[in-house]
Amino acid sequence: MKAQHVSLWLMGTVLFLCSVHARGFRRCLISMDMRHIEESFQDIKRAIQAKDTFQNVTILSTSETLHKIKPLDVCCVTKILLAFYVDKVFKDHQELDPQILRKISSIANSFLYMQKVLQQCQEQRLCPCRQEATNTTRIIHDNYHQLEVRSAAVKSLGELDVFLAWVDKNYQGIPAA
C-alpha cells in the first residue's frame, strides 16, 4: 500500500515538475506574414532613406543591441519596440506621398496586431520585462530623442528592415499563442 502512495506521489511530482519546466520555456509567439511587411517596407525603403539627412547616424543598427537580446527578453523587447514604432515613429513621420503613406499604414496595422498578441501574452505572464531588456530599449529611445523629431522618424523608418529582420529571426514560422 505504501509503495502505491510513494509511486503516486513520485508520478505527481514528476508531472508537476514537467509542467513547471514546460511553462518556463513557453514564450509569446506571433503569427504574422513577415514577408508581406518586409515587401511593403522594400517598396518604400529607397524613398524613405532618400529623405534621411543624417546618413552617419543610426538608431537601431549601430548599438547592435538587438543582436545581444537574450531569448527570455525577446518578447519584452519586441513589445516595447512595436509600441515605439506605433506611438512614436509612425506618428512623428509626416508623409505627403499617398502610396508611401498607404504602405506605412499597412505596416502600422500589422504592428498593432502584433502588439495585441503580445499584450495577451503579457496578461498570461509569458512576456516578462527584465531590467536588461528595458535598458536595451532605453538606448534605442535615447538615440531617437537625440535627433529632431522628423529626422528621427525618418531615420527609424529607414532602419525598419533591421527590426523586421530581428523579429523574423526570433519568430520564424511560429504560430501565435
Short mmCIF file of N, CA and C in Angstrom, two decimals:
data_model
loop_
_atom_site.label_atom_id
_atom_site.label_comp_id
_atom_site.label_asym_id
_atom_site.label_seq_id
_atom_site.Cartn_x
_atom_site.Cartn_y
_atom_site.Cartn_z
N MET A 1 0.82 -1.19 0.00
CA MET A 1 0.00 0.00 0.00
C MET A 1 0.87 1.26 0.00
N LYS A 2 1.93 1.26 0.85
CA LYS A 2 2.82 2.42 0.89
C LYS A 2 3.53 2.60 -0.43
N ALA A 3 3.85 1.49 -1.09
CA ALA A 3 4.53 1.57 -2.38
C ALA A 3 3.65 2.29 -3.40
N GLN A 4 2.33 2.05 -3.36
CA GLN A 4 1.42 2.73 -4.28
C GLN A 4 1.38 4.23 -4.01
N HIS A 5 1.35 4.61 -2.73
CA HIS A 5 1.33 6.03 -2.37
C HIS A 5 2.62 6.72 -2.82
N VAL A 6 3.73 6.04 -2.60
CA VAL A 6 5.02 6.60 -2.99
C VAL A 6 5.09 6.75 -4.51
N SER A 7 4.65 5.74 -5.24
CA SER A 7 4.70 5.83 -6.69
C SER A 7 3.74 6.89 -7.21
N LEU A 8 2.56 7.03 -6.61
CA LEU A 8 1.63 8.09 -7.00
C LEU A 8 2.22 9.46 -6.68
N TRP A 9 2.84 9.56 -5.53
CA TRP A 9 3.46 10.83 -5.15
C TRP A 9 4.59 11.18 -6.12
N LEU A 10 5.42 10.18 -6.45
CA LEU A 10 6.52 10.41 -7.40
C LEU A 10 5.98 10.81 -8.77
N MET A 11 4.95 10.12 -9.23
CA MET A 11 4.39 10.44 -10.53
C MET A 11 3.78 11.85 -10.51
N GLY A 12 3.11 12.21 -9.44
CA GLY A 12 2.54 13.55 -9.32
C GLY A 12 3.63 14.61 -9.31
N THR A 13 4.69 14.34 -8.59
CA THR A 13 5.81 15.27 -8.53
C THR A 13 6.46 15.44 -9.90
N VAL A 14 6.66 14.33 -10.61
CA VAL A 14 7.26 14.39 -11.94
C VAL A 14 6.36 15.19 -12.88
N LEU A 15 5.06 14.95 -12.86
CA LEU A 15 4.13 15.69 -13.71
C LEU A 15 4.15 17.18 -13.38
N PHE A 16 4.17 17.50 -12.10
CA PHE A 16 4.22 18.90 -11.68
C PHE A 16 5.49 19.56 -12.18
N LEU A 17 6.62 18.91 -12.00
CA LEU A 17 7.90 19.47 -12.43
C LEU A 17 7.95 19.62 -13.95
N CYS A 18 7.38 18.67 -14.66
CA CYS A 18 7.35 18.77 -16.12
C CYS A 18 6.49 19.95 -16.56
N SER A 19 5.37 20.16 -15.90
CA SER A 19 4.51 21.28 -16.29
C SER A 19 5.17 22.62 -15.97
N VAL A 20 5.85 22.71 -14.84
CA VAL A 20 6.56 23.94 -14.50
C VAL A 20 7.68 24.17 -15.50
N HIS A 21 8.41 23.10 -15.84
CA HIS A 21 9.51 23.22 -16.80
C HIS A 21 8.99 23.66 -18.16
N ALA A 22 7.91 23.04 -18.63
CA ALA A 22 7.34 23.41 -19.93
C ALA A 22 6.83 24.84 -19.92
N ARG A 23 6.20 25.26 -18.84
CA ARG A 23 5.70 26.63 -18.76
C ARG A 23 6.84 27.64 -18.80
N GLY A 24 7.95 27.29 -18.18
CA GLY A 24 9.11 28.18 -18.18
C GLY A 24 9.67 28.41 -19.57
N PHE A 25 9.49 27.45 -20.47
CA PHE A 25 10.01 27.59 -21.82
C PHE A 25 8.97 28.07 -22.82
N ARG A 26 7.73 28.21 -22.38
CA ARG A 26 6.73 28.78 -23.28
C ARG A 26 7.06 30.23 -23.48
N ARG A 27 6.83 30.71 -24.67
CA ARG A 27 7.09 32.11 -24.92
C ARG A 27 5.99 32.68 -25.80
N CYS A 28 5.94 33.96 -25.84
CA CYS A 28 4.95 34.62 -26.68
C CYS A 28 5.32 34.41 -28.13
N LEU A 29 4.33 34.05 -28.90
CA LEU A 29 4.56 33.76 -30.29
C LEU A 29 3.67 34.64 -31.16
N ILE A 30 4.20 35.02 -32.29
CA ILE A 30 3.47 35.89 -33.20
C ILE A 30 3.27 35.14 -34.52
N SER A 31 2.04 35.08 -34.94
CA SER A 31 1.73 34.51 -36.24
C SER A 31 1.48 35.68 -37.18
N MET A 32 2.44 35.95 -38.02
CA MET A 32 2.33 37.11 -38.91
C MET A 32 3.13 36.81 -40.16
N ASP A 33 2.59 37.19 -41.30
CA ASP A 33 3.31 37.03 -42.55
C ASP A 33 4.33 38.16 -42.66
N MET A 34 5.53 37.89 -42.18
CA MET A 34 6.57 38.91 -42.18
C MET A 34 6.97 39.29 -43.60
N ARG A 35 6.82 38.37 -44.55
CA ARG A 35 7.17 38.70 -45.94
C ARG A 35 6.33 39.87 -46.44
N HIS A 36 5.05 39.88 -46.08
CA HIS A 36 4.16 40.97 -46.52
C HIS A 36 4.65 42.31 -45.95
N ILE A 37 5.01 42.31 -44.68
CA ILE A 37 5.50 43.55 -44.05
C ILE A 37 6.83 43.96 -44.69
N GLU A 38 7.73 43.00 -44.87
CA GLU A 38 9.03 43.29 -45.47
C GLU A 38 8.88 43.80 -46.90
N GLU A 39 7.95 43.22 -47.66
CA GLU A 39 7.72 43.69 -49.03
C GLU A 39 7.16 45.11 -49.03
N SER A 40 6.24 45.38 -48.11
CA SER A 40 5.71 46.75 -48.00
C SER A 40 6.83 47.73 -47.70
N PHE A 41 7.72 47.34 -46.81
CA PHE A 41 8.84 48.21 -46.49
C PHE A 41 9.79 48.37 -47.68
N GLN A 42 10.09 47.26 -48.36
CA GLN A 42 11.01 47.33 -49.50
C GLN A 42 10.47 48.26 -50.59
N ASP A 43 9.15 48.31 -50.72
CA ASP A 43 8.53 49.18 -51.72
C ASP A 43 8.78 50.67 -51.42
N ILE A 44 8.99 51.01 -50.16
CA ILE A 44 9.16 52.42 -49.79
C ILE A 44 10.54 52.74 -49.24
N LYS A 45 11.36 51.74 -49.06
CA LYS A 45 12.66 51.92 -48.41
C LYS A 45 13.52 52.99 -49.09
N ARG A 46 13.64 52.92 -50.39
CA ARG A 46 14.50 53.86 -51.11
C ARG A 46 14.00 55.30 -50.93
N ALA A 47 12.68 55.48 -51.02
CA ALA A 47 12.12 56.83 -50.87
C ALA A 47 12.31 57.36 -49.46
N ILE A 48 12.14 56.50 -48.47
CA ILE A 48 12.31 56.92 -47.07
C ILE A 48 13.78 57.24 -46.80
N GLN A 49 14.67 56.36 -47.21
CA GLN A 49 16.09 56.57 -46.94
C GLN A 49 16.65 57.77 -47.70
N ALA A 50 16.05 58.12 -48.82
CA ALA A 50 16.49 59.31 -49.56
C ALA A 50 16.21 60.58 -48.77
N LYS A 51 15.23 60.55 -47.88
CA LYS A 51 14.90 61.72 -47.06
C LYS A 51 15.77 61.82 -45.81
N ASP A 52 16.57 60.80 -45.56
CA ASP A 52 17.41 60.75 -44.36
C ASP A 52 18.61 61.69 -44.54
N THR A 53 18.65 62.75 -43.75
CA THR A 53 19.73 63.73 -43.86
C THR A 53 20.92 63.40 -42.94
N PHE A 54 20.77 62.39 -42.09
CA PHE A 54 21.84 62.01 -41.17
C PHE A 54 22.31 60.59 -41.49
N GLN A 55 23.01 60.44 -42.61
CA GLN A 55 23.44 59.13 -43.07
C GLN A 55 24.42 58.45 -42.11
N ASN A 56 25.17 59.24 -41.36
CA ASN A 56 26.19 58.66 -40.47
C ASN A 56 25.67 58.35 -39.07
N VAL A 57 24.39 58.57 -38.82
CA VAL A 57 23.78 58.33 -37.51
C VAL A 57 22.82 57.15 -37.64
N THR A 58 22.78 56.31 -36.60
CA THR A 58 21.80 55.22 -36.59
C THR A 58 21.08 55.17 -35.25
N ILE A 59 19.89 54.64 -35.30
CA ILE A 59 19.10 54.50 -34.08
C ILE A 59 19.09 53.04 -33.62
N LEU A 60 18.88 52.13 -34.56
CA LEU A 60 18.83 50.71 -34.21
C LEU A 60 20.12 49.96 -34.47
N SER A 61 20.75 50.22 -35.59
CA SER A 61 21.79 49.30 -36.03
C SER A 61 23.15 49.46 -35.37
N THR A 62 23.63 50.64 -35.10
CA THR A 62 24.99 50.73 -34.54
C THR A 62 25.08 50.22 -33.12
N SER A 63 24.03 50.37 -32.37
CA SER A 63 24.10 49.90 -30.99
C SER A 63 24.18 48.39 -30.93
N GLU A 64 23.79 47.73 -32.01
CA GLU A 64 23.79 46.27 -32.08
C GLU A 64 23.07 45.65 -30.89
N THR A 65 22.24 46.42 -30.25
CA THR A 65 21.55 45.94 -29.06
C THR A 65 20.58 44.81 -29.37
N LEU A 66 19.98 44.83 -30.53
CA LEU A 66 19.02 43.77 -30.86
C LEU A 66 19.69 42.41 -30.95
N HIS A 67 20.93 42.39 -31.40
CA HIS A 67 21.62 41.12 -31.57
C HIS A 67 22.10 40.54 -30.25
N LYS A 68 22.09 41.33 -29.20
CA LYS A 68 22.54 40.87 -27.89
C LYS A 68 21.38 40.45 -26.98
N ILE A 69 20.16 40.54 -27.48
CA ILE A 69 18.98 40.22 -26.67
C ILE A 69 18.94 38.73 -26.38
N LYS A 70 18.75 38.40 -25.12
CA LYS A 70 18.63 37.01 -24.72
C LYS A 70 17.22 36.50 -25.03
N PRO A 71 17.07 35.21 -25.31
CA PRO A 71 15.75 34.67 -25.66
C PRO A 71 14.65 35.02 -24.65
N LEU A 72 14.97 35.08 -23.38
CA LEU A 72 13.99 35.41 -22.36
C LEU A 72 13.45 36.83 -22.54
N ASP A 73 14.23 37.71 -23.14
CA ASP A 73 13.85 39.11 -23.29
C ASP A 73 13.25 39.46 -24.65
N VAL A 74 13.20 38.51 -25.57
CA VAL A 74 12.71 38.78 -26.92
C VAL A 74 11.29 39.33 -26.91
N CYS A 75 10.40 38.71 -26.18
CA CYS A 75 9.01 39.16 -26.15
C CYS A 75 8.91 40.59 -25.65
N CYS A 76 9.57 40.89 -24.56
CA CYS A 76 9.52 42.22 -23.97
C CYS A 76 10.08 43.28 -24.92
N VAL A 77 11.23 43.00 -25.49
CA VAL A 77 11.86 43.97 -26.40
C VAL A 77 10.99 44.16 -27.64
N THR A 78 10.43 43.08 -28.14
CA THR A 78 9.53 43.18 -29.30
C THR A 78 8.34 44.06 -28.96
N LYS A 79 7.74 43.82 -27.82
CA LYS A 79 6.57 44.59 -27.38
C LYS A 79 6.90 46.07 -27.25
N ILE A 80 8.03 46.38 -26.64
CA ILE A 80 8.43 47.77 -26.44
C ILE A 80 8.75 48.45 -27.77
N LEU A 81 9.44 47.74 -28.67
CA LEU A 81 9.79 48.35 -29.95
C LEU A 81 8.59 48.49 -30.88
N LEU A 82 7.64 47.57 -30.79
CA LEU A 82 6.41 47.75 -31.55
C LEU A 82 5.69 49.02 -31.08
N ALA A 83 5.62 49.20 -29.77
CA ALA A 83 5.00 50.41 -29.22
C ALA A 83 5.79 51.66 -29.64
N PHE A 84 7.10 51.55 -29.66
CA PHE A 84 7.96 52.66 -30.09
C PHE A 84 7.61 53.07 -31.52
N TYR A 85 7.51 52.09 -32.40
CA TYR A 85 7.18 52.41 -33.79
C TYR A 85 5.76 52.95 -33.93
N VAL A 86 4.81 52.33 -33.26
CA VAL A 86 3.41 52.76 -33.38
C VAL A 86 3.19 54.12 -32.73
N ASP A 87 3.68 54.29 -31.52
CA ASP A 87 3.40 55.52 -30.75
C ASP A 87 4.31 56.69 -31.10
N LYS A 88 5.48 56.41 -31.60
CA LYS A 88 6.44 57.49 -31.88
C LYS A 88 6.68 57.64 -33.38
N VAL A 89 7.32 56.65 -33.95
CA VAL A 89 7.84 56.76 -35.31
C VAL A 89 6.73 57.02 -36.33
N PHE A 90 5.71 56.16 -36.36
CA PHE A 90 4.65 56.32 -37.35
C PHE A 90 3.88 57.62 -37.13
N LYS A 91 3.72 58.03 -35.89
CA LYS A 91 3.01 59.28 -35.60
C LYS A 91 3.86 60.51 -35.91
N ASP A 92 5.16 60.43 -35.66
CA ASP A 92 6.05 61.57 -35.89
C ASP A 92 6.38 61.76 -37.36
N HIS A 93 6.27 60.70 -38.13
CA HIS A 93 6.61 60.80 -39.56
C HIS A 93 5.48 61.49 -40.32
N GLN A 94 5.87 62.48 -41.09
CA GLN A 94 4.89 63.20 -41.90
C GLN A 94 5.16 62.87 -43.36
N GLU A 95 4.20 62.21 -43.97
CA GLU A 95 4.37 61.76 -45.35
C GLU A 95 3.32 62.39 -46.25
N LEU A 96 3.76 62.91 -47.38
CA LEU A 96 2.84 63.53 -48.34
C LEU A 96 2.47 62.58 -49.47
N ASP A 97 3.34 61.66 -49.80
CA ASP A 97 3.09 60.73 -50.90
C ASP A 97 2.06 59.68 -50.46
N PRO A 98 0.88 59.64 -51.12
CA PRO A 98 -0.18 58.73 -50.69
C PRO A 98 0.20 57.25 -50.80
N GLN A 99 1.03 56.88 -51.78
CA GLN A 99 1.44 55.48 -51.91
C GLN A 99 2.33 55.06 -50.74
N ILE A 100 3.25 55.92 -50.38
CA ILE A 100 4.13 55.62 -49.25
C ILE A 100 3.31 55.61 -47.95
N LEU A 101 2.42 56.56 -47.82
CA LEU A 101 1.55 56.62 -46.64
C LEU A 101 0.72 55.35 -46.49
N ARG A 102 0.22 54.82 -47.61
CA ARG A 102 -0.56 53.58 -47.58
C ARG A 102 0.29 52.41 -47.10
N LYS A 103 1.52 52.33 -47.57
CA LYS A 103 2.43 51.24 -47.15
C LYS A 103 2.77 51.37 -45.66
N ILE A 104 3.03 52.57 -45.22
CA ILE A 104 3.33 52.80 -43.81
C ILE A 104 2.12 52.43 -42.95
N SER A 105 0.93 52.79 -43.41
CA SER A 105 -0.30 52.44 -42.67
C SER A 105 -0.48 50.93 -42.60
N SER A 106 -0.17 50.25 -43.67
CA SER A 106 -0.26 48.78 -43.68
C SER A 106 0.70 48.17 -42.66
N ILE A 107 1.92 48.68 -42.64
CA ILE A 107 2.92 48.19 -41.67
C ILE A 107 2.45 48.51 -40.25
N ALA A 108 1.96 49.72 -40.04
CA ALA A 108 1.48 50.12 -38.71
C ALA A 108 0.34 49.22 -38.25
N ASN A 109 -0.58 48.87 -39.15
CA ASN A 109 -1.68 47.97 -38.78
C ASN A 109 -1.17 46.59 -38.40
N SER A 110 -0.16 46.11 -39.10
CA SER A 110 0.45 44.82 -38.74
C SER A 110 1.10 44.90 -37.37
N PHE A 111 1.75 46.02 -37.09
CA PHE A 111 2.38 46.21 -35.78
C PHE A 111 1.32 46.25 -34.68
N LEU A 112 0.19 46.88 -34.95
CA LEU A 112 -0.90 46.92 -33.97
C LEU A 112 -1.41 45.51 -33.66
N TYR A 113 -1.52 44.69 -34.68
CA TYR A 113 -1.94 43.31 -34.48
C TYR A 113 -0.92 42.57 -33.60
N MET A 114 0.36 42.72 -33.92
CA MET A 114 1.39 42.05 -33.13
C MET A 114 1.38 42.56 -31.69
N GLN A 115 1.13 43.85 -31.50
CA GLN A 115 1.04 44.40 -30.14
C GLN A 115 -0.09 43.72 -29.37
N LYS A 116 -1.21 43.52 -30.02
CA LYS A 116 -2.36 42.89 -29.37
C LYS A 116 -2.03 41.47 -28.93
N VAL A 117 -1.35 40.72 -29.79
CA VAL A 117 -0.94 39.36 -29.44
C VAL A 117 0.00 39.37 -28.24
N LEU A 118 0.97 40.27 -28.26
CA LEU A 118 1.94 40.32 -27.17
C LEU A 118 1.31 40.84 -25.88
N GLN A 119 0.30 41.67 -25.98
CA GLN A 119 -0.42 42.14 -24.79
C GLN A 119 -1.11 40.95 -24.11
N GLN A 120 -1.70 40.08 -24.92
CA GLN A 120 -2.34 38.89 -24.37
C GLN A 120 -1.30 38.00 -23.68
N CYS A 121 -0.13 37.89 -24.28
CA CYS A 121 0.95 37.11 -23.66
C CYS A 121 1.38 37.72 -22.34
N GLN A 122 1.45 39.04 -22.31
CA GLN A 122 1.85 39.69 -21.07
C GLN A 122 0.82 39.46 -19.97
N GLU A 123 -0.45 39.48 -20.34
CA GLU A 123 -1.51 39.22 -19.37
C GLU A 123 -1.42 37.79 -18.82
N GLN A 124 -0.88 36.87 -19.61
CA GLN A 124 -0.69 35.49 -19.18
C GLN A 124 0.67 35.29 -18.51
N ARG A 125 1.36 36.39 -18.30
CA ARG A 125 2.68 36.39 -17.67
C ARG A 125 3.72 35.57 -18.45
N LEU A 126 3.60 35.62 -19.78
CA LEU A 126 4.55 34.92 -20.64
C LEU A 126 5.54 35.89 -21.28
N CYS A 127 5.46 37.15 -20.90
CA CYS A 127 6.28 38.17 -21.55
C CYS A 127 6.92 39.06 -20.47
N PRO A 128 7.84 38.49 -19.71
CA PRO A 128 8.45 39.29 -18.64
C PRO A 128 9.38 40.37 -19.19
N CYS A 129 9.46 41.47 -18.48
CA CYS A 129 10.37 42.55 -18.85
C CYS A 129 11.43 42.69 -17.77
N ARG A 130 12.59 42.15 -18.07
CA ARG A 130 13.69 42.24 -17.12
C ARG A 130 14.42 43.56 -17.34
N GLN A 131 15.20 43.95 -16.38
CA GLN A 131 15.93 45.22 -16.43
C GLN A 131 16.83 45.31 -17.66
N GLU A 132 17.45 44.21 -18.03
CA GLU A 132 18.35 44.20 -19.19
C GLU A 132 17.58 44.57 -20.47
N ALA A 133 16.36 44.08 -20.59
CA ALA A 133 15.54 44.39 -21.77
C ALA A 133 15.15 45.86 -21.79
N THR A 134 14.75 46.39 -20.66
CA THR A 134 14.36 47.80 -20.63
C THR A 134 15.57 48.71 -20.84
N ASN A 135 16.73 48.31 -20.37
CA ASN A 135 17.95 49.09 -20.62
C ASN A 135 18.27 49.12 -22.12
N THR A 136 18.11 47.99 -22.77
CA THR A 136 18.37 47.91 -24.21
C THR A 136 17.44 48.83 -24.98
N THR A 137 16.18 48.79 -24.67
CA THR A 137 15.22 49.63 -25.41
C THR A 137 15.38 51.10 -25.04
N ARG A 138 15.85 51.39 -23.85
CA ARG A 138 16.11 52.78 -23.46
C ARG A 138 17.20 53.39 -24.34
N ILE A 139 18.19 52.59 -24.71
CA ILE A 139 19.26 53.07 -25.60
C ILE A 139 18.67 53.49 -26.94
N ILE A 140 17.76 52.69 -27.46
CA ILE A 140 17.13 53.00 -28.75
C ILE A 140 16.29 54.27 -28.63
N HIS A 141 15.52 54.39 -27.54
CA HIS A 141 14.74 55.61 -27.32
C HIS A 141 15.65 56.83 -27.19
N ASP A 142 16.75 56.69 -26.47
CA ASP A 142 17.69 57.80 -26.31
C ASP A 142 18.28 58.22 -27.66
N ASN A 143 18.63 57.24 -28.49
CA ASN A 143 19.15 57.54 -29.83
C ASN A 143 18.11 58.32 -30.63
N TYR A 144 16.86 57.94 -30.50
CA TYR A 144 15.77 58.61 -31.22
C TYR A 144 15.64 60.06 -30.77
N HIS A 145 15.69 60.26 -29.46
CA HIS A 145 15.47 61.60 -28.90
C HIS A 145 16.66 62.54 -29.08
N GLN A 146 17.79 62.02 -29.54
CA GLN A 146 18.94 62.88 -29.80
C GLN A 146 18.79 63.64 -31.12
N LEU A 147 17.87 63.18 -31.95
CA LEU A 147 17.62 63.86 -33.23
C LEU A 147 16.34 64.68 -33.14
N GLU A 148 16.20 65.61 -34.06
CA GLU A 148 14.95 66.34 -34.19
C GLU A 148 13.88 65.33 -34.57
N VAL A 149 12.64 65.57 -34.14
CA VAL A 149 11.55 64.60 -34.24
C VAL A 149 11.36 64.05 -35.66
N ARG A 150 11.26 64.92 -36.64
CA ARG A 150 11.03 64.45 -38.01
C ARG A 150 12.21 63.65 -38.54
N SER A 151 13.41 64.12 -38.25
CA SER A 151 14.61 63.40 -38.69
C SER A 151 14.71 62.03 -38.02
N ALA A 152 14.36 61.98 -36.75
CA ALA A 152 14.39 60.71 -36.00
C ALA A 152 13.37 59.73 -36.57
N ALA A 153 12.20 60.23 -36.94
CA ALA A 153 11.17 59.36 -37.51
C ALA A 153 11.61 58.80 -38.86
N VAL A 154 12.19 59.65 -39.70
CA VAL A 154 12.69 59.20 -41.00
C VAL A 154 13.81 58.17 -40.80
N LYS A 155 14.72 58.48 -39.89
CA LYS A 155 15.83 57.56 -39.61
C LYS A 155 15.31 56.21 -39.13
N SER A 156 14.36 56.22 -38.20
CA SER A 156 13.81 54.97 -37.67
C SER A 156 13.05 54.19 -38.73
N LEU A 157 12.30 54.88 -39.57
CA LEU A 157 11.62 54.20 -40.67
C LEU A 157 12.62 53.60 -41.64
N GLY A 158 13.68 54.33 -41.91
CA GLY A 158 14.72 53.82 -42.81
C GLY A 158 15.43 52.60 -42.28
N GLU A 159 15.43 52.44 -40.96
CA GLU A 159 16.07 51.29 -40.32
C GLU A 159 15.07 50.19 -39.97
N LEU A 160 13.86 50.31 -40.44
CA LEU A 160 12.82 49.34 -40.12
C LEU A 160 13.21 47.93 -40.53
N ASP A 161 14.00 47.81 -41.60
CA ASP A 161 14.41 46.48 -42.03
C ASP A 161 15.26 45.76 -40.98
N VAL A 162 16.01 46.51 -40.18
CA VAL A 162 16.81 45.92 -39.10
C VAL A 162 15.87 45.27 -38.08
N PHE A 163 14.84 46.00 -37.69
CA PHE A 163 13.87 45.47 -36.72
C PHE A 163 13.08 44.30 -37.32
N LEU A 164 12.65 44.42 -38.56
CA LEU A 164 11.87 43.35 -39.19
C LEU A 164 12.69 42.06 -39.31
N ALA A 165 13.96 42.19 -39.66
CA ALA A 165 14.83 41.01 -39.75
C ALA A 165 15.00 40.36 -38.39
N TRP A 166 15.13 41.18 -37.35
CA TRP A 166 15.28 40.66 -36.00
C TRP A 166 14.01 39.94 -35.56
N VAL A 167 12.85 40.54 -35.82
CA VAL A 167 11.57 39.90 -35.47
C VAL A 167 11.43 38.59 -36.23
N ASP A 168 11.72 38.62 -37.51
CA ASP A 168 11.61 37.42 -38.34
C ASP A 168 12.50 36.31 -37.80
N LYS A 169 13.72 36.66 -37.43
CA LYS A 169 14.68 35.68 -36.89
C LYS A 169 14.16 35.06 -35.59
N ASN A 170 13.56 35.87 -34.75
CA ASN A 170 13.12 35.40 -33.44
C ASN A 170 11.74 34.76 -33.42
N TYR A 171 10.97 34.95 -34.47
CA TYR A 171 9.62 34.40 -34.51
C TYR A 171 9.36 33.60 -35.79
N GLN A 172 10.39 33.07 -36.39
CA GLN A 172 10.28 32.36 -37.67
C GLN A 172 9.20 31.30 -37.65
N GLY A 173 8.19 31.50 -38.47
CA GLY A 173 7.17 30.49 -38.70
C GLY A 173 6.53 29.91 -37.46
N ILE A 174 6.48 30.64 -36.39
CA ILE A 174 5.92 30.13 -35.14
C ILE A 174 4.49 30.66 -35.02
N PRO A 175 3.53 29.80 -34.78
CA PRO A 175 2.14 30.26 -34.66
C PRO A 175 1.92 31.05 -33.39
N ALA A 176 0.87 31.86 -33.39
CA ALA A 176 0.53 32.68 -32.23
C ALA A 176 0.09 31.83 -31.07
N ALA A 177 0.31 32.35 -29.87
CA ALA A 177 -0.10 31.64 -28.65
C ALA A 177 -1.59 31.74 -28.47
#
